[in-house]
CSV table of N, CA and C in Angstrom, one decimal:
chain,number,residue,atom,x,y,z
Q,16,MET,N,-63.7,67.1,-44.5
Q,16,MET,CA,-63.1,66.5,-42.8
Q,16,MET,C,-64.1,65.3,-43.1
Q,17,THR,N,-63.0,63.8,-43.0
Q,17,THR,CA,-62.9,62.7,-43.1
Q,17,THR,C,-64.0,62.2,-42.1
Q,18,LEU,N,-63.9,61.0,-42.1
Q,18,LEU,CA,-64.5,59.4,-41.7
Q,18,LEU,C,-63.9,60.1,-39.9
Q,19,TYR,N,-62.6,59.6,-40.9
Q,19,TYR,CA,-61.9,59.3,-39.4
Q,19,TYR,C,-61.8,60.1,-38.5
Q,20,GLN,N,-62.0,61.4,-39.1
Q,20,GLN,CA,-61.7,63.1,-37.6
Q,20,GLN,C,-62.6,62.8,-37.0
Q,21,THR,N,-64.1,63.2,-37.9
Q,21,THR,CA,-64.5,63.4,-37.5
Q,21,THR,C,-65.0,61.6,-35.9
Q,22,ILE,N,-64.6,61.1,-36.4
Q,22,ILE,CA,-65.0,59.8,-35.3
Q,22,ILE,C,-63.9,60.4,-34.3
Q,23,PHE,N,-63.4,61.0,-34.3
Q,23,PHE,CA,-61.8,61.1,-33.3
Q,23,PHE,C,-62.2,63.0,-32.0
Q,24,GLU,N,-63.2,64.3,-33.7
Q,24,GLU,CA,-63.0,64.8,-32.7
Q,24,GLU,C,-64.6,64.5,-31.7
Q,25,VAL,N,-65.2,63.3,-32.1
Q,25,VAL,CA,-66.8,63.2,-30.8
Q,25,VAL,C,-66.2,62.3,-30.1
Q,26,ILE,N,-65.3,61.1,-30.1
Q,26,ILE,CA,-65.3,60.6,-29.3
Q,26,ILE,C,-62.7,60.6,-28.7
Q,27,ASP,N,-63.5,61.3,-28.0
Q,27,ASP,CA,-61.7,62.3,-27.8
Q,27,ASP,C,-61.7,61.3,-27.1
Q,28,MET,N,-60.2,60.5,-27.9
Q,28,MET,CA,-59.0,59.9,-27.9
Q,28,MET,C,-57.9,61.0,-26.1
Q,29,ARG,N,-57.8,61.7,-25.4
Q,29,ARG,CA,-57.9,62.1,-24.8
Q,29,ARG,C,-58.1,61.7,-23.4
Q,30,SER,N,-58.1,60.9,-23.0
Q,30,SER,CA,-59.2,60.2,-22.7
Q,30,SER,C,-59.2,61.3,-21.3
Q,31,PHE,N,-58.1,61.2,-19.9
Q,31,PHE,CA,-58.2,62.3,-19.0
Q,31,PHE,C,-58.7,63.1,-19.1
Q,32,SER,N,-59.2,63.7,-20.2
Q,32,SER,CA,-59.9,65.5,-20.4
Q,32,SER,C,-61.6,64.8,-20.3
Q,33,ASN,N,-61.7,63.7,-20.4
Q,33,ASN,CA,-63.1,63.3,-20.8
Q,33,ASN,C,-63.6,62.3,-20.0
Q,34,LEU,N,-65.2,63.3,-20.0
Q,34,LEU,CA,-66.3,63.2,-19.1
Q,34,LEU,C,-66.3,61.6,-18.7
Q,35,TRP,N,-66.6,61.1,-20.1
Q,35,TRP,CA,-66.9,59.4,-19.6
Q,35,TRP,C,-66.3,58.2,-19.3
Q,36,TYR,N,-65.3,58.8,-19.6
Q,36,TYR,CA,-63.6,58.1,-18.8
Q,36,TYR,C,-63.6,57.8,-17.3
Q,37,TRP,N,-64.1,59.6,-16.5
Q,37,TRP,CA,-64.7,58.9,-15.0
Q,37,TRP,C,-65.4,58.8,-14.6
Q,38,ILE,N,-66.6,58.7,-15.6
Q,38,ILE,CA,-68.3,57.7,-15.3
Q,38,ILE,C,-67.7,57.1,-15.3
Q,39,ALA,N,-66.9,56.3,-16.4
Q,39,ALA,CA,-65.9,54.4,-16.5
Q,39,ALA,C,-65.2,53.9,-15.5
Q,40,VAL,N,-64.6,55.3,-14.8
Q,40,VAL,CA,-63.5,54.8,-13.3
Q,40,VAL,C,-64.6,54.3,-12.1
Q,41,ALA,N,-65.6,55.5,-11.7
Q,41,ALA,CA,-66.8,55.8,-11.0
Q,41,ALA,C,-67.1,54.1,-10.7
Q,42,VAL,N,-67.8,54.1,-12.9
Q,42,VAL,CA,-69.0,52.8,-12.2
Q,42,VAL,C,-67.6,51.0,-11.9
Q,43,VAL,N,-67.0,51.3,-12.6
Q,43,VAL,CA,-66.1,49.8,-12.3
Q,43,VAL,C,-65.4,49.9,-11.5
Q,44,TRP,N,-65.6,51.3,-10.0
Q,44,TRP,CA,-64.6,50.3,-8.7
Q,44,TRP,C,-65.9,50.8,-7.9
Q,45,SER,N,-67.5,51.1,-8.4
Q,45,SER,CA,-68.1,51.5,-7.3
Q,45,SER,C,-68.5,49.4,-7.6
Q,46,SER,N,-68.9,49.4,-9.0
Q,46,SER,CA,-69.3,47.5,-9.3
Q,46,SER,C,-69.0,46.9,-8.7
Q,47,ALA,N,-67.8,47.1,-9.0
Q,47,ALA,CA,-65.9,46.6,-8.7
Q,47,ALA,C,-65.7,45.7,-6.7
Q,48,SER,N,-66.4,46.8,-5.7
Q,48,SER,CA,-66.4,46.9,-4.6
Q,48,SER,C,-68.3,46.4,-4.3
Q,49,HIS,N,-69.7,46.7,-4.6
Q,49,HIS,CA,-70.3,46.1,-4.1
Q,49,HIS,C,-70.7,44.8,-4.8
Q,50,TRP,N,-70.4,44.4,-6.0
Q,50,TRP,CA,-70.2,43.0,-6.5
Q,50,TRP,C,-68.9,41.7,-5.6
Q,51,VAL,N,-68.9,40.9,-4.7
Q,51,VAL,CA,-67.8,40.7,-3.3
Q,51,VAL,C,-67.6,39.0,-4.1
Q,52,LEU,N,-67.0,38.6,-4.7
Q,52,LEU,CA,-66.9,37.6,-6.2
Q,52,LEU,C,-68.3,37.2,-6.7
Q,53,GLY,N,-68.8,38.2,-7.2
Q,53,GLY,CA,-70.1,38.6,-8.0
Q,53,GLY,C,-71.2,38.0,-6.4
Q,54,VAL,N,-71.0,38.6,-5.5
Q,54,VAL,CA,-72.5,38.2,-4.3
Q,54,VAL,C,-71.9,39.7,-3.8
Q,55,PRO,N,-73.5,40.3,-4.3
Q,55,PRO,CA,-73.8,41.1,-4.2
Q,55,PRO,C,-74.0,41.7,-2.6
Q,56,PHE,N,-73.3,43.1,-2.1
Q,56,PHE,CA,-73.0,42.7,-0.5
Q,56,PHE,C,-74.6,43.3,-0.3
Q,57,ASP,N,-75.1,43.7,-0.6
Q,57,ASP,CA,-76.4,43.9,0.2
Q,57,ASP,C,-76.6,43.0,0.9
Q,58,LEU,N,-76.7,41.9,-0.3
Q,58,LEU,CA,-76.7,40.2,0.7
Q,58,LEU,C,-76.1,40.4,1.9
Q,59,VAL,N,-74.8,40.4,1.5
Q,59,VAL,CA,-74.1,40.4,3.0
Q,59,VAL,C,-74.6,40.8,4.1
Q,60,LEU,N,-74.3,42.6,3.9
Q,60,LEU,CA,-75.5,43.0,5.3
Q,60,LEU,C,-77.0,42.1,6.1
Q,61,ARG,N,-77.5,41.1,4.1
Q,61,ARG,CA,-78.7,41.6,5.2
Q,61,ARG,C,-78.6,40.1,5.9
Q,62,ALA,N,-77.7,39.3,5.0
Q,62,ALA,CA,-76.9,37.6,6.0
Q,62,ALA,C,-76.7,38.4,7.3
Q,63,ARG,N,-76.5,39.7,7.4
Q,63,ARG,CA,-75.5,39.4,8.6
Q,63,ARG,C,-76.6,39.7,10.1
Q,64,ARG,N,-78.0,41.2,9.2
Q,64,ARG,CA,-78.6,40.8,10.0
Q,64,ARG,C,-80.2,40.6,10.2
Q,65,ASN,N,-80.7,39.1,9.3
Q,65,ASN,CA,-81.4,39.3,9.5
Q,65,ASN,C,-81.1,37.4,9.7
Q,66,GLY,N,-80.0,37.2,9.2
Q,66,GLY,CA,-79.6,35.9,9.6
Q,66,GLY,C,-80.7,34.8,9.1
Q,67,GLU,N,-80.9,33.8,8.5
Q,67,GLU,CA,-81.5,32.4,8.3
Q,67,GLU,C,-81.7,32.7,6.8
Q,68,GLN,N,-82.2,32.7,6.7
Q,68,GLN,CA,-82.8,32.5,4.9
Q,68,GLN,C,-82.2,33.1,4.3
Q,69,ALA,N,-81.4,34.9,4.8
Q,69,ALA,CA,-80.9,35.7,4.1
Q,69,ALA,C,-79.6,34.9,4.0
Q,70,LEU,N,-78.9,34.5,4.8
Q,70,LEU,CA,-78.0,33.7,5.2
Q,70,LEU,C,-77.6,32.4,3.8
Q,71,ALA,N,-78.8,31.8,4.2
Q,71,ALA,CA,-78.7,30.4,3.6
Q,71,ALA,C,-78.8,30.9,2.0
Q,72,ASP,N,-79.4,32.4,2.0
Q,72,ASP,CA,-79.8,32.6,0.5
Q,72,ASP,C,-77.3,32.9,-0.1
Q,73,LEU,N,-77.4,33.6,1.5
Q,73,LEU,CA,-75.5,34.4,0.8
Q,73,LEU,C,-74.5,32.6,0.4
Q,74,GLU,N,-74.6,32.1,1.5
Q,74,GLU,CA,-73.7,30.9,0.9
Q,74,GLU,C,-74.5,30.4,-0.6
Q,75,ASP,N,-75.7,29.9,-0.5
Q,75,ASP,CA,-75.8,29.6,-2.0
Q,75,ASP,C,-74.7,30.5,-2.9
Q,76,LEU,N,-74.7,31.5,-2.8
Q,76,LEU,CA,-75.0,32.1,-4.1
Q,76,LEU,C,-73.2,32.2,-4.0
Q,77,ALA,N,-72.7,31.8,-2.7
Q,77,ALA,CA,-71.5,32.0,-2.2
Q,77,ALA,C,-70.5,30.8,-3.5
Q,78,ARG,N,-71.5,30.0,-2.7
Q,78,ARG,CA,-70.8,28.6,-3.1
Q,78,ARG,C,-70.6,28.2,-4.6
Q,79,ILE,N,-72.2,28.3,-5.2
Q,79,ILE,CA,-72.1,28.1,-6.5
Q,79,ILE,C,-70.4,29.5,-7.4
Q,80,ASN,N,-71.0,31.1,-7.4
Q,80,ASN,CA,-69.2,32.0,-7.4
Q,80,ASN,C,-68.4,31.6,-7.0
Q,81,VAL,N,-68.0,30.8,-5.9
Q,81,VAL,CA,-66.5,30.4,-6.3
Q,81,VAL,C,-66.4,28.7,-6.7
Q,82,ASN,N,-67.7,28.9,-6.8
Q,82,ASN,CA,-67.3,27.3,-7.5
Q,82,ASN,C,-67.0,27.5,-8.9
Q,83,ARG,N,-67.2,28.2,-9.0
Q,83,ARG,CA,-67.3,28.9,-10.9
Q,83,ARG,C,-65.7,29.5,-10.8
Q,84,ILE,N,-65.0,30.1,-10.2
Q,84,ILE,CA,-64.2,30.7,-9.9
Q,84,ILE,C,-62.7,30.3,-10.1
Q,85,LEU,N,-63.4,28.8,-9.1
Q,85,LEU,CA,-62.1,28.3,-9.2
Q,85,LEU,C,-62.3,26.4,-10.4
Q,86,TYR,N,-63.6,26.9,-10.9
Q,86,TYR,CA,-63.6,26.2,-11.8
Q,86,TYR,C,-63.0,26.8,-13.5
Q,87,ILE,N,-63.2,28.0,-13.5
Q,87,ILE,CA,-62.2,28.6,-15.1
Q,87,ILE,C,-61.2,28.4,-14.3
Q,88,THR,N,-60.4,29.1,-13.3
Q,88,THR,CA,-59.4,29.1,-13.0
Q,88,THR,C,-58.1,27.6,-13.2
Q,89,GLN,N,-59.1,26.8,-12.5
Q,89,GLN,CA,-57.9,25.1,-12.7
Q,89,GLN,C,-58.6,24.9,-14.1
Q,90,VAL,N,-59.8,25.3,-15.1
Q,90,VAL,CA,-59.0,25.0,-16.8
Q,90,VAL,C,-58.7,25.9,-17.2
Q,91,SER,N,-58.7,27.1,-17.4
Q,91,SER,CA,-58.0,27.5,-18.2
Q,91,SER,C,-57.2,29.2,-17.1
Q,92,GLY,N,-57.1,29.2,-16.9
Q,92,GLY,CA,-56.1,29.7,-15.5
Q,92,GLY,C,-54.7,30.0,-15.8
Q,93,ILE,N,-54.1,29.6,-16.8
Q,93,ILE,CA,-52.9,29.6,-17.6
Q,93,ILE,C,-53.4,30.5,-18.6
Q,94,TRP,N,-54.4,30.1,-19.0
Q,94,TRP,CA,-54.8,31.3,-20.6
Q,94,TRP,C,-55.2,32.3,-20.2
Q,95,ILE,N,-55.8,32.4,-19.6
Q,95,ILE,CA,-55.8,33.6,-18.8
Q,95,ILE,C,-54.2,34.8,-19.3
Q,96,ILE,N,-54.5,34.2,-17.2
Q,96,ILE,CA,-53.1,34.8,-16.7
Q,96,ILE,C,-52.2,35.0,-18.8
Q,97,GLY,N,-51.9,34.3,-19.5
Q,97,GLY,CA,-50.8,34.3,-20.4
Q,97,GLY,C,-51.3,35.8,-20.9
Q,98,PHE,N,-52.8,36.2,-21.6
Q,98,PHE,CA,-52.8,37.1,-22.1
Q,98,PHE,C,-53.4,38.0,-21.8
Q,99,ASN,N,-53.8,37.8,-20.2
Q,99,ASN,CA,-53.8,39.2,-19.3
Q,99,ASN,C,-52.0,39.7,-19.2
Q,100,CYS,N,-51.3,39.1,-19.5
Q,100,CYS,CA,-50.2,39.0,-18.8
Q,100,CYS,C,-49.8,39.7,-20.3
Q,101,PHE,N,-49.7,40.5,-21.7
Q,101,PHE,CA,-49.6,39.8,-23.1
Q,101,PHE,C,-50.5,41.7,-22.9
Q,102,PHE,N,-51.8,40.8,-22.4
Q,102,PHE,CA,-52.3,43.0,-22.7
Q,102,PHE,C,-51.7,44.0,-21.8
Q,103,MET,N,-51.3,43.4,-20.5
Q,103,MET,CA,-51.0,44.4,-19.7
Q,103,MET,C,-49.5,44.6,-20.4
Q,104,THR,N,-48.8,44.4,-20.7
Q,104,THR,CA,-47.5,44.5,-21.2
Q,104,THR,C,-48.1,45.2,-22.9
Q,105,MET,N,-48.7,44.9,-23.9
Q,105,MET,CA,-48.9,45.8,-24.7
Q,105,MET,C,-49.2,47.6,-24.2
Q,106,LEU,N,-50.3,47.5,-23.3
Q,106,LEU,CA,-50.9,49.2,-23.1
Q,106,LEU,C,-49.3,49.2,-22.3
Q,107,PHE,N,-48.9,48.8,-21.2
Q,107,PHE,CA,-47.2,49.6,-20.9
Q,107,PHE,C,-46.6,50.0,-22.2
Q,108,THR,N,-46.7,49.2,-23.0
Q,108,THR,CA,-45.4,49.2,-23.9
Q,108,THR,C,-46.0,50.8,-24.7
Q,109,LEU,N,-47.6,50.7,-24.9
Q,109,LEU,CA,-47.7,52.2,-25.9
Q,109,LEU,C,-48.0,52.9,-24.7
Q,110,ALA,N,-48.3,52.9,-23.6
Q,110,ALA,CA,-48.2,54.8,-22.5
Q,110,ALA,C,-47.2,54.0,-22.6
Q,111,ILE,N,-46.3,54.5,-21.5
Q,111,ILE,CA,-44.7,54.6,-21.4
Q,111,ILE,C,-44.0,55.1,-22.2
Q,112,PHE,N,-44.1,53.6,-23.4
Q,112,PHE,CA,-42.3,54.4,-23.9
Q,112,PHE,C,-43.0,55.3,-25.9
Q,113,TYR,N,-44.2,54.5,-26.0
Q,113,TYR,CA,-44.6,55.9,-27.0
Q,113,TYR,C,-45.9,57.5,-26.1
Q,114,ASP,N,-45.8,56.8,-24.9
Q,114,ASP,CA,-46.6,58.2,-25.0
Q,114,ASP,C,-48.3,58.4,-24.9
Q,115,PHE,N,-49.4,57.0,-25.7
Q,115,PHE,CA,-49.8,56.9,-25.7
Q,115,PHE,C,-51.5,57.3,-24.1
Q,116,GLU,N,-52.0,58.7,-24.7
Q,116,GLU,CA,-53.3,58.5,-23.2
Q,116,GLU,C,-53.7,57.7,-23.8
Q,117,PHE,N,-54.2,57.1,-24.2
Q,117,PHE,CA,-55.6,56.0,-24.5
Q,117,PHE,C,-54.8,54.7,-23.5
Q,118,ALA,N,-54.2,54.8,-24.3
Q,118,ALA,CA,-53.2,53.2,-23.1
Q,118,ALA,C,-52.6,53.7,-21.2
Q,119,GLN,N,-52.6,55.0,-21.6
Q,119,GLN,CA,-52.2,55.6,-20.0
Q,119,GLN,C,-53.7,54.9,-19.4
Q,120,ALA,N,-54.5,55.2,-20.1
Q,120,ALA,CA,-56.3,55.7,-19.2
Q,120,ALA,C,-56.0,53.9,-18.6
Q,121,VAL,N,-56.5,52.8,-20.0
Q,121,VAL,CA,-57.3,52.0,-19.8
Q,121,VAL,C,-55.6,51.5,-19.4
Q,122,LEU,N,-55.0,51.2,-19.0
Q,122,LEU,CA,-54.2,50.2,-17.8
Q,122,LEU,C,-53.8,50.8,-17.1
Q,123,LEU,N,-54.4,52.4,-16.0
Q,123,LEU,CA,-54.6,52.8,-14.7
Q,123,LEU,C,-55.4,52.4,-14.4
Q,124,LEU,N,-57.0,51.5,-15.1
Q,124,LEU,CA,-57.7,50.7,-14.9
Q,124,LEU,C,-58.0,49.3,-15.2
Q,125,ALA,N,-57.6,49.2,-15.8
Q,125,ALA,CA,-57.4,47.3,-16.2
Q,125,ALA,C,-56.7,47.3,-14.8
Q,126,PHE,N,-55.1,47.5,-14.9
Q,126,PHE,CA,-53.8,46.8,-14.1
Q,126,PHE,C,-54.6,47.0,-12.5
Q,127,PRO,N,-55.2,47.5,-11.5
Q,127,PRO,CA,-55.4,47.3,-10.7
Q,127,PRO,C,-56.4,46.6,-10.3
Q,128,LEU,N,-57.6,46.2,-11.8
Q,128,LEU,CA,-58.5,45.5,-11.7
Q,128,LEU,C,-57.9,44.0,-12.0
Q,129,SER,N,-56.9,43.7,-12.6
Q,129,SER,CA,-56.2,42.6,-13.0
Q,129,SER,C,-55.7,42.4,-10.7
Q,130,LEU,N,-55.3,43.3,-10.5
Q,130,LEU,CA,-55.2,43.0,-9.1
Q,130,LEU,C,-56.4,42.2,-8.9
Q,131,VAL,N,-57.7,42.9,-8.1
Q,131,VAL,CA,-58.7,43.0,-8.2
Q,131,VAL,C,-59.0,41.2,-8.0
Q,132,ALA,N,-58.7,40.8,-9.9
Q,132,ALA,CA,-59.3,39.7,-10.6
Q,132,ALA,C,-58.4,38.6,-9.1
Q,133,LEU,N,-57.3,38.8,-9.2
Q,133,LEU,CA,-55.6,37.8,-8.3
Q,133,LEU,C,-56.7,37.1,-6.8
Q,134,LEU,N,-56.6,38.5,-6.2
Q,134,LEU,CA,-58.0,38.6,-4.2
Q,134,LEU,C,-59.2,37.9,-5.1
Q,135,SER,N,-59.6,37.8,-6.1
Q,135,SER,CA,-60.8,37.0,-5.2
Q,135,SER,C,-60.5,36.0,-6.2
Q,136,VAL,N,-59.5,35.1,-6.6
Q,136,VAL,CA,-59.2,33.4,-6.6
Q,136,VAL,C,-58.3,33.8,-6.0
Q,137,SER,N,-58.0,34.1,-4.9
Q,137,SER,CA,-57.5,33.5,-3.4
Q,137,SER,C,-58.2,34.1,-2.2
Q,138,THR,N,-59.3,34.8,-2.5
Q,138,THR,CA,-59.7,34.0,-1.3
Q,138,THR,C,-61.1,33.4,-1.4
Q,139,ALA,N,-61.4,33.5,-3.0
Q,139,ALA,CA,-62.2,31.7,-3.3
Q,139,ALA,C,-61.1,30.6,-3.7
Q,140,GLN,N,-60.1,30.4,-3.2
Q,140,GLN,CA,-59.1,29.4,-3.1
Q,140,GLN,C,-59.9,29.1,-1.0
Q,141,GLN,N,-59.6,30.6,-0.4
Q,141,GLN,CA,-60.2,30.4,1.6
Q,141,GLN,C,-61.2,29.7,0.7
Q,142,ILE,N,-62.2,30.2,0.2
Q,142,ILE,CA,-63.1,30.2,1.1
Q,142,ILE,C,-63.4,28.5,1.2
Q,143,ARG,N,-63.8,28.4,0.0
Q,143,ARG,CA,-63.2,26.4,-0.3
Q,143,ARG,C,-63.1,25.7,1.0
Q,144,GLU,N,-61.5,25.8,1.3
Q,144,GLU,CA,-60.5,25.5,2.2
Q,144,GLU,C,-61.3,24.9,3.0
Q,145,ASP,N,-61.7,26.2,3.6
Q,145,ASP,CA,-62.8,26.7,5.0
Q,145,ASP,C,-64.6,26.2,5.3
Q,146,SER,N,-64.4,25.8,4.4
Q,146,SER,CA,-65.7,25.4,3.8
Q,146,SER,C,-66.7,26.9,4.5
Q,147,GLY,N,-66.3,27.7,4.0
Q,147,GLY,CA,-67.1,28.9,4.1
Q,147,GLY,C,-68.4,29.2,4.6
Q,148,THR,N,-69.4,28.8,5.9
Q,148,THR,CA,-70.7,28.7,6.0
Q,148,THR,C,-70.7,30.2,6.8
Q,149,GLY,N,-71.0,30.5,6.8
Q,149,GLY,CA,-71.7,32.0,8.5
Q,149,GLY,C,-71.0,32.4,8.7
Q,150,GLU,N,-71.0,33.3,10.3
Q,150,GLU,CA,-69.5,34.5,10.4
Q,150,GLU,C,-68.6,34.4,9.4
Q,151,ARG,N,-67.9,33.1,9.5
Q,151,ARG,CA,-66.6,33.3,8.5
Q,151,ARG,C,-66.7,33.5,7.7
Q,152,LEU,N,-67.5,32.9,6.5
Q,152,LEU,CA,-68.4,34.1,5.1
Q,152,LEU,C,-68.4,35.2,5.0
Q,153,ILE,N,-68.9,35.5,6.0
Q,153,ILE,CA,-69.2,36.7,5.8
Q,153,ILE,C,-68.1,37.7,6.4
Q,154,LYS,N,-67.5,37.4,7.1
Q,154,LYS,CA,-66.3,37.8,7.6
Q,154,LYS,C,-64.9,37.8,6.5
Q,155,ARG,N,-64.9,36.5,5.1
Q,155,ARG,CA,-63.9,36.7,4.3
Q,155,ARG,C,-64.7,37.8,3.4
Q,156,LEU,N,-65.8,37.5,3.2
Q,156,LEU,CA,-66.7,38.7,1.6
Q,156,LEU,C,-66.0,39.6,2.4
Q,157,ASN,N,-66.8,40.2,3.3
Q,157,ASN,CA,-66.4,41.7,4.1
Q,157,ASN,C,-64.9,42.3,4.2
Q,158,ARG,N,-64.2,41.1,4.2
Q,158,ARG,CA,-62.5,41.6,4.0
Q,158,ARG,C,-61.9,41.5,2.6
Q,159,HIS,N,-62.3,40.7,1.8
Q,159,HIS,CA,-62.4,40.7,0.5
Q,159,HIS,C,-62.9,42.1,-0.5
Q,160,ARG,N,-64.5,42.4,0.4
Q,160,ARG,CA,-64.4,44.0,-0.7
Q,160,ARG,C,-63.5,44.7,0.6
Q,161,LEU,N,-63.2,44.7,1.7
Q,161,LEU,CA,-62.5,46.1,2.3
Q,161,LEU,C,-61.0,46.3,1.2
Q,162,TYR,N,-60.7,45.0,1.0
Q,162,TYR,CA,-58.9,44.9,0.4
Q,162,TYR,C,-59.1,45.4,-1.7
Q,163,THR,N,-60.4,45.1,-1.5
Q,163,THR,CA,-61.6,45.4,-3.1
Q,163,THR,C,-60.8,47.6,-3.2
Q,164,GLN,N,-61.9,48.0,-1.6
Q,164,GLN,CA,-61.5,49.3,-1.4
Q,164,GLN,C,-60.3,49.2,-2.2
Q,165,ILE,N,-59.6,49.3,-0.6
Q,165,ILE,CA,-58.0,49.8,-1.1
Q,165,ILE,C,-57.7,50.1,-2.2
Q,166,ILE,N,-58.2,49.0,-2.5
Q,166,ILE,CA,-56.9,49.2,-4.5
Q,166,ILE,C,-57.7,50.3,-5.0
Q,167,GLY,N,-59.4,50.1,-4.5
Q,167,GLY,CA,-59.5,51.3,-5.9
Q,167,GLY,C,-59.5,52.1,-4.8
Q,168,MET,N,-59.4,52.9,-4.2
Q,168,MET,CA,-58.5,54.1,-3.6
Q,168,MET,C,-57.8,54.7,-4.3
Q,169,PHE,N,-56.4,53.6,-3.9
Q,169,PHE,CA,-55.3,54.2,-4.4
Q,169,PHE,C,-55.2,53.8,-5.3
Q,170,SER,N,-55.9,53.3,-7.3
Q,170,SER,CA,-56.2,53.4,-8.2
Q,170,SER,C,-56.2,54.0,-8.8
Q,171,ILE,N,-57.6,55.0,-7.7
Q,171,ILE,CA,-58.3,55.9,-8.4
Q,171,ILE,C,-57.7,57.2,-7.8
Q,172,PHE,N,-57.1,57.2,-6.9
Q,172,PHE,CA,-56.3,58.7,-7.1
Q,172,PHE,C,-54.8,58.9,-7.7
Q,173,VAL,N,-54.3,57.6,-7.9
Q,173,VAL,CA,-53.0,57.6,-8.6
Q,173,VAL,C,-53.8,57.9,-10.2
Q,174,THR,N,-54.4,57.6,-10.4
Q,174,THR,CA,-55.2,58.0,-11.8
Q,174,THR,C,-55.4,59.6,-12.1
Q,175,SER,N,-56.1,59.7,-10.5
Q,175,SER,CA,-56.5,61.3,-11.2
Q,175,SER,C,-55.4,62.0,-11.3
Q,176,MET,N,-54.5,61.8,-10.2
Q,176,MET,CA,-52.9,62.8,-10.3
Q,176,MET,C,-52.1,63.0,-11.5
Q,177,TRP,N,-52.6,61.7,-12.4
Q,177,TRP,CA,-51.3,60.8,-13.3
Q,177,TRP,C,-52.8,62.0,-14.8
Q,178,GLY,N,-54.0,61.6,-14.1
Q,178,GLY,CA,-55.2,62.5,-15.2
Q,178,GLY,C,-55.1,64.4,-15.3
Q,179,MET,N,-53.9,64.3,-14.1
Q,179,MET,CA,-54.0,66.0,-14.3
Q,179,MET,C,-52.8,67.1,-14.9
Q,180,TYR,N,-52.0,65.9,-14.0
Q,180,TYR,CA,-50.7,66.0,-15.1
Q,180,TYR,C,-50.7,65.8,-16.2
Q,181,GLN,N,-51.6,65.2,-16.9
Q,181,GLN,CA,-51.6,65.0,-18.6
Q,181,GLN,C,-52.4,66.3,-18.8
Q,182,ASN,N,-53.5,66.5,-18.5
Q,182,ASN,CA,-54.3,67.7,-19.1
Q,182,ASN,C,-53.1,68.7,-18.7
Q,183,LEU,N,-52.5,68.6,-17.4
Q,183,LEU,CA,-51.6,70.1,-16.6
Q,183,LEU,C,-50.3,70.5,-18.1
Q,184,TYR,N,-49.6,69.0,-18.4
Q,184,TYR,CA,-48.1,68.9,-19.6
Q,184,TYR,C,-48.5,69.3,-20.6
Q,185,THR,N,-49.9,68.6,-21.1
Q,185,THR,CA,-50.6,68.6,-22.5
Q,185,THR,C,-51.3,69.8,-22.8
Q,186,GLY,N,-52.2,70.5,-22.3
Q,186,GLY,CA,-53.4,71.2,-23.3
Q,186,GLY,C,-54.5,70.7,-22.6
Q,187,PRO,N,-54.9,72.0,-23.5
Q,187,PRO,CA,-56.0,71.6,-23.6
Q,187,PRO,C,-56.5,71.5,-25.2
Q,188,PHE,N,-55.0,72.0,-25.4
Q,188,PHE,CA,-54.8,71.9,-27.7
Q,188,PHE,C,-53.7,70.3,-27.7
Q,189,GLY,N,-53.4,70.1,-26.2
Q,189,GLY,CA,-52.4,68.7,-26.9
Q,189,GLY,C,-51.3,68.7,-26.8
Q,190,GLY,N,-51.0,70.0,-26.6
Q,190,GLY,CA,-49.3,70.0,-26.6
Q,190,GLY,C,-48.7,71.0,-26.6
């Protein structure tokens, strides 16, 4: 057996039947909904409950991350969009036209995350325009988290349906 065969036997490239893929999906969406614009959501809850110092910490951290996101967008936003479009097109082509399961798995994870990234830029712009502080900032972060969770739930549903279809269609031996 060659090294190439050994690697592909150990790392199952049939992603939808691989436990590690589903662990990665869970971790990615859990992290995406916990870190709202780079702010941990427990800080948002603490600011709502305790006020004062926790709210000041939330406002500072949100301001830092909003400025960081918008700076990156202004400096290299076009390049990021270009590379993202290239990457998504490549994944889409491999996934649909070449029926490459690993590309399907990555596409079903990466495309919704790119939507969350666009949502983050939009929310950051809204926070800067409103000079988001206090209760208004908390509401914006809550809304952003809700939209992220909706995208995540829809993504997990579509991914699990497609994964079950692939596992039933290809069977345990790949076709």
